Structure formats: C-alpha cells, structure tokens
PDB file of C-alpha atoms in Angstrom:
ATOM      1  CA  MET N   1     105.966  92.362  97.271  1.00  0.00           C
ATOM      2  CA  ASN N   2     105.361  93.791 101.038  1.00  0.00           C
ATOM      3  CA  THR N   3     105.331  91.259 103.349  1.00  0.00           C
ATOM      4  CA  LEU N   4     104.642  92.916 106.533  1.00  0.00           C
ATOM      5  CA  PRO N   5     101.323  90.675 108.841  1.00  0.00           C
ATOM      6  CA  GLN N   6      98.301  93.307 107.600  1.00  0.00           C
ATOM      7  CA  THR N   7      97.170  95.972 111.025  1.00  0.00           C
ATOM      8  CA  PRO N   8      94.035  94.527 112.822  1.00  0.00           C
ATOM      9  CA  ILE N   9      92.611  97.141 111.297  1.00  0.00           C
ATOM     10  CA  LYS N  10      93.928  96.432 107.251  1.00  0.00           C
ATOM     11  CA  GLN N  11      92.715  93.714 108.467  1.00  0.00           C
ATOM     12  CA  ALA N  12      89.196  94.609 109.398  1.00  0.00           C
ATOM     13  CA  LEU N  13      89.123  96.956 106.285  1.00  0.00           C
ATOM     14  CA  LEU N  14      89.834  94.393 103.906  1.00  0.00           C
ATOM     15  CA  SER N  15      87.167  91.692 105.295  1.00  0.00           C
ATOM     16  CA  GLN N  16      84.310  94.740 104.829  1.00  0.00           C
ATOM     17  CA  LYS N  17      85.308  95.675 101.309  1.00  0.00           C
ATOM     18  CA  ILE N  18      85.017  91.700 101.286  1.00  0.00           C
ATOM     19  CA  ALA N  19      81.456  92.070 102.545  1.00  0.00           C
ATOM     20  CA  ALA N  20      80.363  94.710 100.570  1.00  0.00           C
ATOM     21  CA  ILE N  21      81.195  92.884  97.141  1.00  0.00           C
ATOM     22  CA  ILE N  22      79.582  89.659  98.262  1.00  0.00           C
ATOM     23  CA  LYS N  23      76.543  90.853  99.872  1.00  0.00           C
ATOM     24  CA  GLU N  24      75.789  93.506  97.039  1.00  0.00           C
ATOM     25  CA  LYS N  25      76.056  90.470  94.934  1.00  0.00           C
ATOM     26  CA  ARG N  26      73.522  87.487  96.673  1.00  0.00           C
ATOM     27  CA  SER N  27      71.085  90.638  96.548  1.00  0.00           C
ATOM     28  CA  GLN N  28      71.209  90.884  92.682  1.00  0.00           C
ATOM     29  CA  LEU N  29      70.895  86.899  92.351  1.00  0.00           C
ATOM     30  CA  GLN N  30      67.979  87.553  94.977  1.00  0.00           C
ATOM     31  CA  PHE N  31      69.860  84.228  96.563  1.00  0.00           C
ATOM     32  CA  LYS N  32      68.869  84.045 100.560  1.00  0.00           C
ATOM     33  CA  GLN N  33      72.034  83.677 103.030  1.00  0.00           C
ATOM     34  CA  GLU N  34      70.246  80.630 104.259  1.00  0.00           C
ATOM     35  CA  ILE N  35      70.642  79.016 100.313  1.00  0.00           C
ATOM     36  CA  VAL N  36      74.428  80.736  99.975  1.00  0.00           C
ATOM     37  CA  ALA N  37      75.836  78.936 103.625  1.00  0.00           C
ATOM     38  CA  LYS N  38      73.795  75.628 102.663  1.00  0.00           C
ATOM     39  CA  GLU N  39      75.599  75.545  99.524  1.00  0.00           C
ATOM     40  CA  ILE N  40      79.165  76.359 100.898  1.00  0.00           C
ATOM     41  CA  GLY N  41      78.433  73.657 103.713  1.00  0.00           C
ATOM     42  CA  MET N  42      78.530  76.545 105.910  1.00  0.00           C
ATOM     43  CA  SER N  43      75.841  78.058 109.128  1.00  0.00           C
ATOM     44  CA  GLN N  44      73.387  80.950 108.126  1.00  0.00           C
ATOM     45  CA  ALA N  45      75.031  82.655 111.014  1.00  0.00           C
ATOM     46  CA  ASN N  46      78.952  82.042 110.256  1.00  0.00           C
ATOM     47  CA  TYR N  47      77.980  83.792 106.882  1.00  0.00           C
ATOM     48  CA  SER N  48      76.202  86.182 107.813  1.00  0.00           C
ATOM     49  CA  LYS N  49      79.061  87.611 110.204  1.00  0.00           C
ATOM     50  CA  ILE N  50      81.543  87.294 106.945  1.00  0.00           C
ATOM     51  CA  GLU N  51      78.841  89.199 104.989  1.00  0.00           C
ATOM     52  CA  ASN N  52      79.017  91.679 107.741  1.00  0.00           C
ATOM     53  CA  GLY N  53      82.148  92.003 107.584  1.00  0.00           C
ATOM     54  CA  LEU N  54      82.502  90.827 111.059  1.00  0.00           C
ATOM     55  CA  VAL N  55      84.875  88.075 110.483  1.00  0.00           C
ATOM     56  CA  GLY N  56      87.831  87.755 108.338  1.00  0.00           C
ATOM     57  CA  ILE N  57      87.467  84.887 105.425  1.00  0.00           C
ATOM     58  CA  ASP N  58      89.748  82.566 104.459  1.00  0.00           C
ATOM     59  CA  ILE N  59      90.908  82.120 100.862  1.00  0.00           C
ATOM     60  CA  ASP N  60      89.039  78.498 100.804  1.00  0.00           C
ATOM     61  CA  ALA N  61      85.827  79.639 101.809  1.00  0.00           C
ATOM     62  CA  LEU N  62      86.245  83.500  99.649  1.00  0.00           C
ATOM     63  CA  GLN N  63      86.740  81.364  96.334  1.00  0.00           C
ATOM     64  CA  GLN N  64      83.051  78.807  97.079  1.00  0.00           C
ATOM     65  CA  ILE N  65      81.133  81.939  98.502  1.00  0.00           C
ATOM     66  CA  CYS N  66      82.672  83.114  94.650  1.00  0.00           C
ATOM     67  CA  GLU N  67      81.867  80.229  92.638  1.00  0.00           C
ATOM     68  CA  CYS N  68      78.232  80.423  94.838  1.00  0.00           C
ATOM     69  CA  LEU N  69      77.516  83.754  93.981  1.00  0.00           C
ATOM     70  CA  GLN N  70      78.909  83.924  89.891  1.00  0.00           C
ATOM     71  CA  LEU N  71      81.374  85.734  91.015  1.00  0.00           C
ATOM     72  CA  SER N  72      85.567  85.825  89.036  1.00  0.00           C
ATOM     73  CA  LEU N  73      87.583  85.211  92.833  1.00  0.00           C
ATOM     74  CA  LEU N  74      90.512  87.186  90.892  1.00  0.00           C
ATOM     75  CA  GLY N  75      88.437  90.148  90.087  1.00  0.00           C
ATOM     76  CA  VAL N  76      86.773  89.943  93.838  1.00  0.00           C
ATOM     77  CA  ILE N  77      90.393  90.804  94.303  1.00  0.00           C
ATOM     78  CA  LEU N  78      90.617  92.731  91.894  1.00  0.00           C
ATOM     79  CA  LEU N  79      87.976  95.218  93.388  1.00  0.00           C
ATOM     80  CA  VAL N  80      89.481  95.166  97.399  1.00  0.00           C
ATOM     81  CA  LYS N  81      92.977  95.890  95.760  1.00  0.00           C
ATOM     82  CA  ASN N  82      91.739  98.982  93.486  1.00  0.00           C
ATOM     83  CA  ASN N  83      89.053 100.515  95.883  1.00  0.00           C
TER      84      ASN N  83
END
C-alpha cells in the first residue's frame, strides 16, 4: 500500500476525474447544479468548483453527492482508480 502523500498534480488529476464522473451523471439525470448543491447543503458556487475540478472533495461530500446522483461511492472510486 502506498503511504506517500499525493503530489498536487496527482490530487488535481483525481479531482478532475471525480468531477467528470459526477458531472456526466448529473447531466444524465437532468439535474441542475443548484438542485444537487441544495440537496447536499452546499452553495451552487462551491458545487460548481467541485464539478469543474477546481477544488478537491472530501470523502463525506463525495458520499453525499453520490447518494444524490444515485451513484455508488465504491463505483466512483474504482472508476477513478482504473482510468
């Protein structure tokens, strides 16, 4: 198991991969950012930054987004890891 801290470049790449997955699913469900943000207790501006890969996301927020978008947290993690 790799215990070294992630580099900023790797963190940014992970954020972008997660962002692409949640953005695509939100679009498929035809949900507006405002709806998802409200559902998870976040401002639309902050949610937009997550969805555009501009900021990182903690596991709790990712879990909430996954629940709102009917995604499996484990499934998202595996997609990010394998791509």
